[in-house]
XYZ file of C-alpha atoms in Angstrom:
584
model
C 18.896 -7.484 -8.488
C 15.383 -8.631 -8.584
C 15.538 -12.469 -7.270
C 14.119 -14.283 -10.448
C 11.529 -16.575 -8.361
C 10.404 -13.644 -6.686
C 9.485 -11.533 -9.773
C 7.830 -13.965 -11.736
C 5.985 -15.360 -8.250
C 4.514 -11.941 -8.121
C 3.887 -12.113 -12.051
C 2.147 -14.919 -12.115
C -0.001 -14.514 -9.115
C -1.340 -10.997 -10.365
C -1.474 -12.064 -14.190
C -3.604 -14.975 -13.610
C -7.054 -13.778 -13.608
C -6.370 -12.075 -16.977
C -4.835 -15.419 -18.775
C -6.763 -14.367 -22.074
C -5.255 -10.976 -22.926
C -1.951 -12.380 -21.604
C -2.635 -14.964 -24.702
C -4.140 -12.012 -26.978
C -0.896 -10.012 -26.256
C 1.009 -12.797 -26.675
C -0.243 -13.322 -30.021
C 0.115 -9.151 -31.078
C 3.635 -9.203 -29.977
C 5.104 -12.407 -32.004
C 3.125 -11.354 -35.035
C 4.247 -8.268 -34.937
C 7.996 -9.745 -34.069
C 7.504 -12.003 -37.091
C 6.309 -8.859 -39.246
C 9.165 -6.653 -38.323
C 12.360 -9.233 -39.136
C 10.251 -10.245 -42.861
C 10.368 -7.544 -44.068
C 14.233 -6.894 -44.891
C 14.119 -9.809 -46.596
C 11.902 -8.157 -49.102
C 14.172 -5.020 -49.180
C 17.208 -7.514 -50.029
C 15.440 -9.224 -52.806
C 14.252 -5.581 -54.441
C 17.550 -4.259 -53.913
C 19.244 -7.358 -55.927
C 16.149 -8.206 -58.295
C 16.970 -3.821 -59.211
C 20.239 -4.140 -59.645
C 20.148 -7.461 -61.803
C 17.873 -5.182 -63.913
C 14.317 -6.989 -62.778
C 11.233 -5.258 -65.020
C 9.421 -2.432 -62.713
C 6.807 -4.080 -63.079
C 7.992 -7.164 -61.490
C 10.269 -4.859 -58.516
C 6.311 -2.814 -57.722
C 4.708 -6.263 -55.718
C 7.842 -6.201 -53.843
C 7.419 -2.664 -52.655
C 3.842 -2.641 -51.762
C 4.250 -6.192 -50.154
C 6.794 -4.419 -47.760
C 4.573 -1.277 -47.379
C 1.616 -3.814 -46.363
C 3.802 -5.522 -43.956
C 5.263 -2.492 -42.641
C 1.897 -1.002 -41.874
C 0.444 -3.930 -40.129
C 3.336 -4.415 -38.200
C 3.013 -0.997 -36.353
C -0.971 -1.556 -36.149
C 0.346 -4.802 -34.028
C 2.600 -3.152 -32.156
C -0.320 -0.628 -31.331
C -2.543 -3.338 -30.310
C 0.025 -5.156 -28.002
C 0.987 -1.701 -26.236
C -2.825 -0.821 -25.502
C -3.089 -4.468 -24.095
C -0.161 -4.433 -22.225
C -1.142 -1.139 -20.568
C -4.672 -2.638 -19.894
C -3.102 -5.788 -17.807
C -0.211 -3.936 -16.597
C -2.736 -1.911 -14.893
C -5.224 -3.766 -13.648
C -2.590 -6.384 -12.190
C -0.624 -3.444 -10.162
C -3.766 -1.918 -9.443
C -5.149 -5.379 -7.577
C -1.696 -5.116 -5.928
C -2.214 -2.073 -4.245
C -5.510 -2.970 -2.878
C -3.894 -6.304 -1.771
C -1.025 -4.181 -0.406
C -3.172 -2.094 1.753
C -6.031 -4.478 2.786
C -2.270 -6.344 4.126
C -1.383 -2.968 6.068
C -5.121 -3.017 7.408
C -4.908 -6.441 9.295
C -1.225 -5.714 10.854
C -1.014 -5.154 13.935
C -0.743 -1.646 15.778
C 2.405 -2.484 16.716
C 3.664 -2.348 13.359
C 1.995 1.006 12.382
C 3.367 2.266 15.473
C 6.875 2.193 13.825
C 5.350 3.547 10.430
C 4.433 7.078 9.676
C 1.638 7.332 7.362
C 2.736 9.227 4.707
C 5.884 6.669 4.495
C 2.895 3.933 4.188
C 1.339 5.769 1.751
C 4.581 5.903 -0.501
C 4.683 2.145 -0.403
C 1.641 1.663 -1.339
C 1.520 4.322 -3.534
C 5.269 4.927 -4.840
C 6.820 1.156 -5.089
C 3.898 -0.030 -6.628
C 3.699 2.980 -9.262
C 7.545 1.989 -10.114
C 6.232 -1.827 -10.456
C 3.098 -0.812 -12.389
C 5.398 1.526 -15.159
C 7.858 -1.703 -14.944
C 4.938 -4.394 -15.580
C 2.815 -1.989 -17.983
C 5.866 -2.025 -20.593
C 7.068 -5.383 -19.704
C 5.952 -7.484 -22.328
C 5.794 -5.477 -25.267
C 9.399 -3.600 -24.225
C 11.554 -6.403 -22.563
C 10.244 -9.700 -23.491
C 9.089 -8.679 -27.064
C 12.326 -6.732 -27.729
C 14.715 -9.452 -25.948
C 12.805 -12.253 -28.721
C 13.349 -9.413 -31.758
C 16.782 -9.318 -31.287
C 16.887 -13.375 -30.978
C 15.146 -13.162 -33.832
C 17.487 -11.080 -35.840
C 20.501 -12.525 -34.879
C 19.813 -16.021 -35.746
C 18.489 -14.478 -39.143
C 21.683 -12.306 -39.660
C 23.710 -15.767 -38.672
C 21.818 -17.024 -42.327
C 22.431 -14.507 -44.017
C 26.255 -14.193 -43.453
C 27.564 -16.661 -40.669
C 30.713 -14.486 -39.739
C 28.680 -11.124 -39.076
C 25.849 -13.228 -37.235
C 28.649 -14.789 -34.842
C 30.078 -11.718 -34.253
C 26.945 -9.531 -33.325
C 25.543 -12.816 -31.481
C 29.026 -12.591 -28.953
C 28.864 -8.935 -28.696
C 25.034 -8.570 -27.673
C 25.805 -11.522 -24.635
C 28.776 -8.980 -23.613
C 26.013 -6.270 -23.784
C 23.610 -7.980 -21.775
C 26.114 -9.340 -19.145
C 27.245 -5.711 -18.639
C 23.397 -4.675 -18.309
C 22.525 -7.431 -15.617
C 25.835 -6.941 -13.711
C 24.888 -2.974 -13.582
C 21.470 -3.977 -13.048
C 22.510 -6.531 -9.746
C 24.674 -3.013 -8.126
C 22.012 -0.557 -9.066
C 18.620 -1.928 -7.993
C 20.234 -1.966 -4.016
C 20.994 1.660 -4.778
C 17.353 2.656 -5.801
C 15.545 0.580 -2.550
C 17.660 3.300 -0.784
C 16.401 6.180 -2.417
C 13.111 4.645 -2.607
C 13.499 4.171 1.426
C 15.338 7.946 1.272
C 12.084 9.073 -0.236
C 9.365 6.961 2.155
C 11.115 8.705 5.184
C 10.717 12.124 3.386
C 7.022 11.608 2.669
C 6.267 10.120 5.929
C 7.434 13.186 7.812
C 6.123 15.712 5.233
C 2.800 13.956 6.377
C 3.326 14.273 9.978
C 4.232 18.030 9.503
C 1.378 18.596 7.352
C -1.391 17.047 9.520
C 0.390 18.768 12.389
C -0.103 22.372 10.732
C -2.560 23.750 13.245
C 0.189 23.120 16.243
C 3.381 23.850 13.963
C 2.198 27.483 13.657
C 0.729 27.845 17.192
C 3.964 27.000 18.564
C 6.502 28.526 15.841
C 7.457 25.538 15.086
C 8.162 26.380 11.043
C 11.941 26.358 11.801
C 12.551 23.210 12.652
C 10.006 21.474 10.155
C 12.177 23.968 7.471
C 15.310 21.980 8.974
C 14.410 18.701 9.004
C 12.857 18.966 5.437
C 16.014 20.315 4.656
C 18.173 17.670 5.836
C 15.889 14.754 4.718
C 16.306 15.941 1.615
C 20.122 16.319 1.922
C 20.420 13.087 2.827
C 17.748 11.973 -0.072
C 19.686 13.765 -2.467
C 23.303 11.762 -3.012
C 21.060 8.616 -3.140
C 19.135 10.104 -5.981
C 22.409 10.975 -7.646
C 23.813 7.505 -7.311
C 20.336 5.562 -8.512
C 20.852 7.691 -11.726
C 24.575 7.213 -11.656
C 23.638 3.588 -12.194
C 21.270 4.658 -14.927
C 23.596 6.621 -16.718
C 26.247 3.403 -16.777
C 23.717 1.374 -18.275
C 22.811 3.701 -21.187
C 26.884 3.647 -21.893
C 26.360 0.239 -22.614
C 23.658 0.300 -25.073
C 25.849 3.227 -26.949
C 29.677 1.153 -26.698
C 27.555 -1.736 -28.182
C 26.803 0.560 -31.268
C 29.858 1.803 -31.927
C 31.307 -1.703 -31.395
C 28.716 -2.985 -34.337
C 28.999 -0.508 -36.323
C 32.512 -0.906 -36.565
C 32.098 -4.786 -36.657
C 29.822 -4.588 -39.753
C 31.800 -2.527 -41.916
C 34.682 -4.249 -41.393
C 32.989 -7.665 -42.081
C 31.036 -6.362 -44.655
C 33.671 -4.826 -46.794
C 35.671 -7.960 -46.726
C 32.799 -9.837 -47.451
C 31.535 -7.877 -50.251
C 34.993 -7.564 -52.137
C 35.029 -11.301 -51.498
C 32.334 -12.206 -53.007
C 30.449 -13.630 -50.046
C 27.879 -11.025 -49.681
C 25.572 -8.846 -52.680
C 25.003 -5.663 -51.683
C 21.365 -6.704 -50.647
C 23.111 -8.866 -48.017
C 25.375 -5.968 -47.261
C 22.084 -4.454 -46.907
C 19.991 -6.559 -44.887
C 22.703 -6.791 -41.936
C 22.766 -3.239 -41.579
C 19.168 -3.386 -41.632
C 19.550 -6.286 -38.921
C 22.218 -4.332 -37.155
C 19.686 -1.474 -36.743
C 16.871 -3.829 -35.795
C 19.207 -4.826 -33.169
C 20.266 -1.472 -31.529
C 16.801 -0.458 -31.358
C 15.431 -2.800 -29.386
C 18.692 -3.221 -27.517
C 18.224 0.634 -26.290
C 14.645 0.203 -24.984
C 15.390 -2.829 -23.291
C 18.618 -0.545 -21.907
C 15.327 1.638 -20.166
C 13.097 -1.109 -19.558
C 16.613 -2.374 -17.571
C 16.720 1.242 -15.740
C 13.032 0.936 -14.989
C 13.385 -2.399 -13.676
C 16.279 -0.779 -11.235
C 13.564 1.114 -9.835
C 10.718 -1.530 -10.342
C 13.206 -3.951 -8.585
C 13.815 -1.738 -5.430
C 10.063 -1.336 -5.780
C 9.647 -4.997 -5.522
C 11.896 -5.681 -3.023
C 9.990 -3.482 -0.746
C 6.525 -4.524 -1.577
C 7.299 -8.009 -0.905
C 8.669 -7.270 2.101
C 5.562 -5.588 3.199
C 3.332 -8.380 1.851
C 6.134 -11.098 3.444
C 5.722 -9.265 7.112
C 3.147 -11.293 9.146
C 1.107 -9.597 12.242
C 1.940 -9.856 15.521
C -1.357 -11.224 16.263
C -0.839 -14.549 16.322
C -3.671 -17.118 15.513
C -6.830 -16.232 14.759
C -9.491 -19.362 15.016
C -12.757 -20.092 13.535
C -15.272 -19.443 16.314
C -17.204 -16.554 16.138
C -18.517 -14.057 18.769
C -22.263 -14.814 20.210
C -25.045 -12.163 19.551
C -26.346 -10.307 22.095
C -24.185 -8.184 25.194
C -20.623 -10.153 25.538
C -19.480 -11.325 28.799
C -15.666 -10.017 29.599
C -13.221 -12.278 31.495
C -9.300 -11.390 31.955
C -7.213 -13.938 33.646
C -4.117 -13.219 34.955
C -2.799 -10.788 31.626
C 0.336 -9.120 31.239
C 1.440 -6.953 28.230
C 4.222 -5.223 27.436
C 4.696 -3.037 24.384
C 7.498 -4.203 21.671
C 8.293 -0.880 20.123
C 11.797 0.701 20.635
C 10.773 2.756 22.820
C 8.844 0.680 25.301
C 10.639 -1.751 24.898
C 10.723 -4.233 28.155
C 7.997 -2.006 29.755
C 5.689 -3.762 31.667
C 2.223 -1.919 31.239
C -0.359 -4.232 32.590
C 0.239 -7.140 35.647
C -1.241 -10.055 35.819
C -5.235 -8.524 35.565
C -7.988 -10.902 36.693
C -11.168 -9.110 35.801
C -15.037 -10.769 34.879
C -18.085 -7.686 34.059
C -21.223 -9.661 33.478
C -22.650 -9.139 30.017
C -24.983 -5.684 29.446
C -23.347 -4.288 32.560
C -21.281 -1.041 31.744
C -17.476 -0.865 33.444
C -15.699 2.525 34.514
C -12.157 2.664 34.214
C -10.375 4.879 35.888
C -5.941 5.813 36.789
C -3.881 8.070 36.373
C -2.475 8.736 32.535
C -0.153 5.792 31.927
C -1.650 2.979 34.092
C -2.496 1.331 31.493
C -6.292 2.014 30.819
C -6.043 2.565 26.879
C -3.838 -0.575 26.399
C -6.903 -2.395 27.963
C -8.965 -1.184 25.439
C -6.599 -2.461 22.621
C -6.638 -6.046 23.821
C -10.354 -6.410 24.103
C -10.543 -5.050 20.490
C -7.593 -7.377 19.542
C -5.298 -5.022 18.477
C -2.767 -6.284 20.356
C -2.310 -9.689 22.367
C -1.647 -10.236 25.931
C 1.952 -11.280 26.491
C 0.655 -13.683 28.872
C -2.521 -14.513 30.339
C -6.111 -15.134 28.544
C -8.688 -12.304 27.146
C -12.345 -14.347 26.662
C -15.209 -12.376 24.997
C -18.532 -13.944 25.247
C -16.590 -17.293 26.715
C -14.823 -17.153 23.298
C -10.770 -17.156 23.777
C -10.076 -14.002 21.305
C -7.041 -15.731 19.904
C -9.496 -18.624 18.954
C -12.022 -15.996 17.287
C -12.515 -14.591 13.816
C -10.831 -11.546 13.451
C -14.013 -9.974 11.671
C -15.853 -11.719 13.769
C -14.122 -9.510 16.736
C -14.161 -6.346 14.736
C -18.063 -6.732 14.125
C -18.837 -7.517 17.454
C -16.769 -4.746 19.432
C -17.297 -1.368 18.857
C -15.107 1.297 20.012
C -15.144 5.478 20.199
C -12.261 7.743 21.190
C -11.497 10.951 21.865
C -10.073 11.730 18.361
C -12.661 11.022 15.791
C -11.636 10.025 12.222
C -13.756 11.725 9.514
C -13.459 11.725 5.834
C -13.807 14.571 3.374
C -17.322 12.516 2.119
C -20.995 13.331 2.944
C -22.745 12.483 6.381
C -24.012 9.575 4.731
C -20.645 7.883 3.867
C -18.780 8.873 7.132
C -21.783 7.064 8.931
C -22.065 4.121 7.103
C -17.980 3.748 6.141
C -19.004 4.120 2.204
C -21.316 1.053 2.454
C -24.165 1.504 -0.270
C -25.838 -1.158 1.108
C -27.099 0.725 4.208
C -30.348 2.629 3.117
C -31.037 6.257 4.358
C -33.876 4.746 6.342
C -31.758 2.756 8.415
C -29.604 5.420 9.203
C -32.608 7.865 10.065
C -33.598 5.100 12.326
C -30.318 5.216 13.985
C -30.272 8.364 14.268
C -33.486 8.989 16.054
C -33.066 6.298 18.177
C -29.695 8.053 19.313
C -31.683 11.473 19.130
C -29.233 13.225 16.683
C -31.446 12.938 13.831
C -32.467 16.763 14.998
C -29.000 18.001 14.368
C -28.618 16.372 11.056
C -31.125 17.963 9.617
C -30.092 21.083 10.943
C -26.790 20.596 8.395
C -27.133 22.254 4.986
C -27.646 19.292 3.094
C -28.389 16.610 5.801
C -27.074 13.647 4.977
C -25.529 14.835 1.617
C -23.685 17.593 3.594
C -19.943 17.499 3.223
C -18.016 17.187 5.960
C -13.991 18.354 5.795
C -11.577 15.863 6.392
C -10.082 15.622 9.980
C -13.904 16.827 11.005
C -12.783 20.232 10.036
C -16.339 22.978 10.749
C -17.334 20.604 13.309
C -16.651 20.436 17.458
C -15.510 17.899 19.233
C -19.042 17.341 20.345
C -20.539 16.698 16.935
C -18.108 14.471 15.782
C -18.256 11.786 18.829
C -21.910 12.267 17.712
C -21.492 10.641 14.433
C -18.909 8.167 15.653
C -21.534 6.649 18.345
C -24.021 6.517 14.945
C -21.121 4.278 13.351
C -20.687 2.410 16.366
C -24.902 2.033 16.778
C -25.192 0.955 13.042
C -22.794 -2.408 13.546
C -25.277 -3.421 16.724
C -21.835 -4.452 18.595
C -22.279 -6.857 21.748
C -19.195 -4.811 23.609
C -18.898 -0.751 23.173
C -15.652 0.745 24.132
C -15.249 4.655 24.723
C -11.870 5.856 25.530
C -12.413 9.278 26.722
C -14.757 9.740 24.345
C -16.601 12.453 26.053
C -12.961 14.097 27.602
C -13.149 16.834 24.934
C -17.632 17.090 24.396
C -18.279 20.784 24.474
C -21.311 22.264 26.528
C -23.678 23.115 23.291
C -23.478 19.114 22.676
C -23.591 17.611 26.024
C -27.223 16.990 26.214
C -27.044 15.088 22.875
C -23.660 13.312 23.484
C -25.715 12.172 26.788
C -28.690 10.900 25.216
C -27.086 9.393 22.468
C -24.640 8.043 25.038
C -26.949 6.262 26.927
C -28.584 4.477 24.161
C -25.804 3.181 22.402
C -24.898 1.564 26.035
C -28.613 0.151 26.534
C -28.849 -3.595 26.525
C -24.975 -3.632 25.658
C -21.260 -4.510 27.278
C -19.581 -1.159 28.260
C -16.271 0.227 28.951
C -15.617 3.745 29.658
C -12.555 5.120 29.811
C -12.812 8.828 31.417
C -11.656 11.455 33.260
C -15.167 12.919 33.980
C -17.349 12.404 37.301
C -20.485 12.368 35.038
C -19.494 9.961 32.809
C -18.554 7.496 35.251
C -21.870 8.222 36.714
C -23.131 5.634 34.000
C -21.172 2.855 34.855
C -22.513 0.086 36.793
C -19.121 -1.263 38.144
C -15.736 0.734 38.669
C -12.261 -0.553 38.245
C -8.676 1.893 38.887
C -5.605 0.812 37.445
C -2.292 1.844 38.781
C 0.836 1.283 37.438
C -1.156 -1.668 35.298
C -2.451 -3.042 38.331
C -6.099 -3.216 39.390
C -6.101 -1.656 42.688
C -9.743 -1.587 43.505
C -12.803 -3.193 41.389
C -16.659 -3.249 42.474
C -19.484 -2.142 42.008
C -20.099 1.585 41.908
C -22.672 2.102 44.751
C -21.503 -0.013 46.501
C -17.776 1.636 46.059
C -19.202 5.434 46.461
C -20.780 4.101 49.891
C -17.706 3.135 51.340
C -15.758 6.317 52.501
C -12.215 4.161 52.664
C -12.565 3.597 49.044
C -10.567 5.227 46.698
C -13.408 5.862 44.460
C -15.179 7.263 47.150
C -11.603 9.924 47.863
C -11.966 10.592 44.245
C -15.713 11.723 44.191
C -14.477 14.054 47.819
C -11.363 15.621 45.885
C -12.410 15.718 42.235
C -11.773 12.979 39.856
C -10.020 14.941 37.272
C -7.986 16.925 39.921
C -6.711 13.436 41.559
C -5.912 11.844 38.425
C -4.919 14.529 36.274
């Protein structure tokens, strides 16, 4: 079951900022409550004003009284649903962009373990299951749970035996409910979880299509879809196992009143003790009851799901990044000085776990100089990259940017100030425009000419059908390799970063783009902090100073000339033998 402080922590949080049509539904729903239990009491009064022989003319007020009170009643209800709906949606929907701007800042580490299409059905799926939960919430569970308080303490008036007896046999319903309700909601987090790990391979496969049918690999995708969803299926079957229990209750409950009433009644009515308008009116009451008794019996099956859904998403909001800290000092303009003392890192995922990648680096480039780094796949030159963009921390040791301690710095700050282009370019089905600028209106289409002349590809987008307006398929699909590191340096340009990080960027840069991916190169590096990453003699032929990791160890660091000079360097073995054949 939903803990109680946890629910209404999340309620309040998200239906804050819309206090006044909380109030304004509020004030629908108990009119409309106070509406719906009235108006027996005008049906009892017709019924014994009739049969006491009351003039018509006397029994017609009655009638259109009720008709009145009947019809504004449902025009309440009306208005409370459409308001409900309104804040149910606009709360869940600030929930999922609080849910993924949370995913955003987490560390890689995390997303590591985390496929995306299983992040996607968190964000996506458990909050869907909250938002049908909170979008019915008031109007289904609260107002119906108040009705049938309503009603009973009425029917209590009207005949204190039959109120008693309803009273005690609605607390038996609702104990059953919550006790079905405590079982069921752990059943439906593990189909909801059953259903994340579905989704998050689906994704994989899917994304993976171009590969998958280059290497026959439909088989096994057919298998393991298959067996997810064996596995997925028994957990379905027992979430609506739980389901189905529930609605028994809401059904023994009716046959339990309805025997209750017309026992009591009879034996009231022959007694005396009731007219038949009384007779009446607890039926009517009894009805009133069961009603709102079965829909909050599904709001109560909804909340089995809406309570595995919450479960999860506070668990996501609850988990904290593993980048610890995070100060108030902010990068300084201009190129950023790099210093590493003594840093070690290992990676905390299962399956590098206890791995030692980098040992105890010591390592200072002077601002605006560029840095080559070079080793063999595995020594560790990518996981340098991610700790001088921050997405991960050094185990031990220090990484300063500009003199500023990163765990001291602004995260944005960081992010602003250190750019960074790999070989795998991430492009969105948008126009030029918005994959360049990240879908920020506020950067005008003269900037980004600007940018791009300076980095000379202006040429090539006008080339493009539409120029900037052209539309580009997501995953950079119609474009090479060569043309998409092309837009990711104009990205890169745009935020004027002090440090500029490409990881292989140029690895896969095909010869109809080289020219440009050197120009553009080049610039983007000009009166900036560089790292390159590479495999290629000619892009290391930009970099003013040369470091090789082995084994995450610096083994030699200097500067380039001075490195290529010396024919006992290993640098200087790598330019006789071919970089790419040495380290390949």
């Amino acid at each position: 079951m939903v803990p109680i402080r946890q629910y209404w922590t999340l309620l309040r949080h998200y239906l804050r900022p819309q206090r006044r049509r909380v109030a304004l539904l509020a004030g629908l729903l108990f009119s409309g409550i106070g509406l719906q239990v009235a108006n027996p009491q005008l049906v009892r009064v017709f019924i014994d004003r009739a049969l006491d022989g009351e003039p018509l003319g006397r029994l017609v007020p009655l009638a259109v009284a009720f008709l009145v009170i009947a019809v504004g009643a449902q025009l309440l209800a009306v208005g409370a649903t459409w308001v409900a709906e309104h804040v149910g949606w606009n709360a869940t929907n600030e929930l999922r962009e609080d849910l993924a701007d949370h995913l955003l800042h987490l560390d890689m580490g995390f997303h590591k373990r985390r496929t995306p299409g299983e992040l996607v059905e968190r964000i996506d799926g458990d909050v869907t299951a909250v938002s049908n939960f909170f979008g019915q919430f008031a109007v289904q569970l609260v107002g119906n749970v108040a009705l049938i308080a309503g009603v009973l303490a009425l029917m209590t008036v009207a005949s204190p035996p039959i109120g008693v007896a309803m009273t005690a046999l609605a607390i038996v319903a609702f104990a059953a409910m919550v006790a079905i309700h405590r079982v069921s909601t752990k059943w439906w987090t593990e189909e909801r979880a059953a259903g994340a790990r579905f989704y998050g391979f689906v994704g994989e496969a899917t994304a993976a299509t171009e590969d998958v049918q280059g290497t026959g690999a439909q088989p096994f995708v057919r298998r393991r879809v298959a067996g997810l969803l064996r596995s997925w299926l028994p957990l379905a079957v027992r979430g609506w196992h739980g389901w189905s229990v529930l609605w028994s209750t809401s059904i023994a409950y009716y046959i339990a009143g309805n025997a209750t009433i017309f026992a009591l009644g009879a034996w009231l009515f022959t007694r005396g003790d009731l007219t038949l308008g009384g007779v009446y009116l607890v039926f009517h009451y009894f009805e009133m009851i069961r009603q709102p008794l079965e829909r909050v019996r599904t709001q109560m099956a909804d909340m089995q799901k809406a309570g595995a859904g919450i479960n999860r998403v506070s668990e996501l909001l609850a988990r904290e990044t593993a980048l610890v800290g995070g100060g108030e000092r902010r990068l300084p303009p201009g190129a950023l000085r790099i210093e590493l003392h003594d840093v070690d890192f290992a990676y905390d995922d299962e399956e590098a776990a206890g791995t030692r990648v980098l040992h105890h680096l010591d390592l200072t480039l002077e601002p605006g100089r560029v840095l080559g780094v070079l080793g063999r796949t595995g020594s560790g030159k990518t996981t340098l990259a991610r700790l001088l963009t921050r997405l991960h921390d050094p185990e031990g040791g220090e990484v300063r940017l500009g003199g500023v301690p990163l765990r001291a710095a602004v995260l944005d700050s960081i992010r602003a100030r250190v750019g960074m282009v790999t070989q795998d370019v991430q492009l969105f089905r948008a126009s030029i425009r918005d994959n360049l600028t990240f879908f920020d209106d506020s950067i005008t289409d003269d900037r980004l000419w600007a940018a791009l002349d300076e980095l000379g590809v202006a040429g090539w987008v006008r080339a493009q059908a539409d120029g900037l307006d052209t539309v580009l398929e997501a995953g950079g699909g119609g474009l090479s390799a060569g043309e998409a590191q092309l837009l990711a340096f104009t990205r890169i340009f745009l935020e004027d970063p002090g440090l500029v990080i490409l990881d292989e960027a140029s690895s896969r840069v095909d010869p109809a783009t080289e020219r440009l991916i050197d120009l553009a190169m080049r610039r983007l590096l000009a009166g900036r902090t560089g790292v390159i990453i590479a495999h290629r003699l000619e892009t290391v032929e930009r970099a003013d100073d040369i470091v090789i990791l082995d084994d995450g160890r610096i083994v030699e660091h200097g500067r380039r000339a001075n490195l290529a000079a010396d024919p006992g360097s290993q640098f200087a073995a790598l330019l006789r033998t071919g970089l790419e054949e040495v380290l390949a």
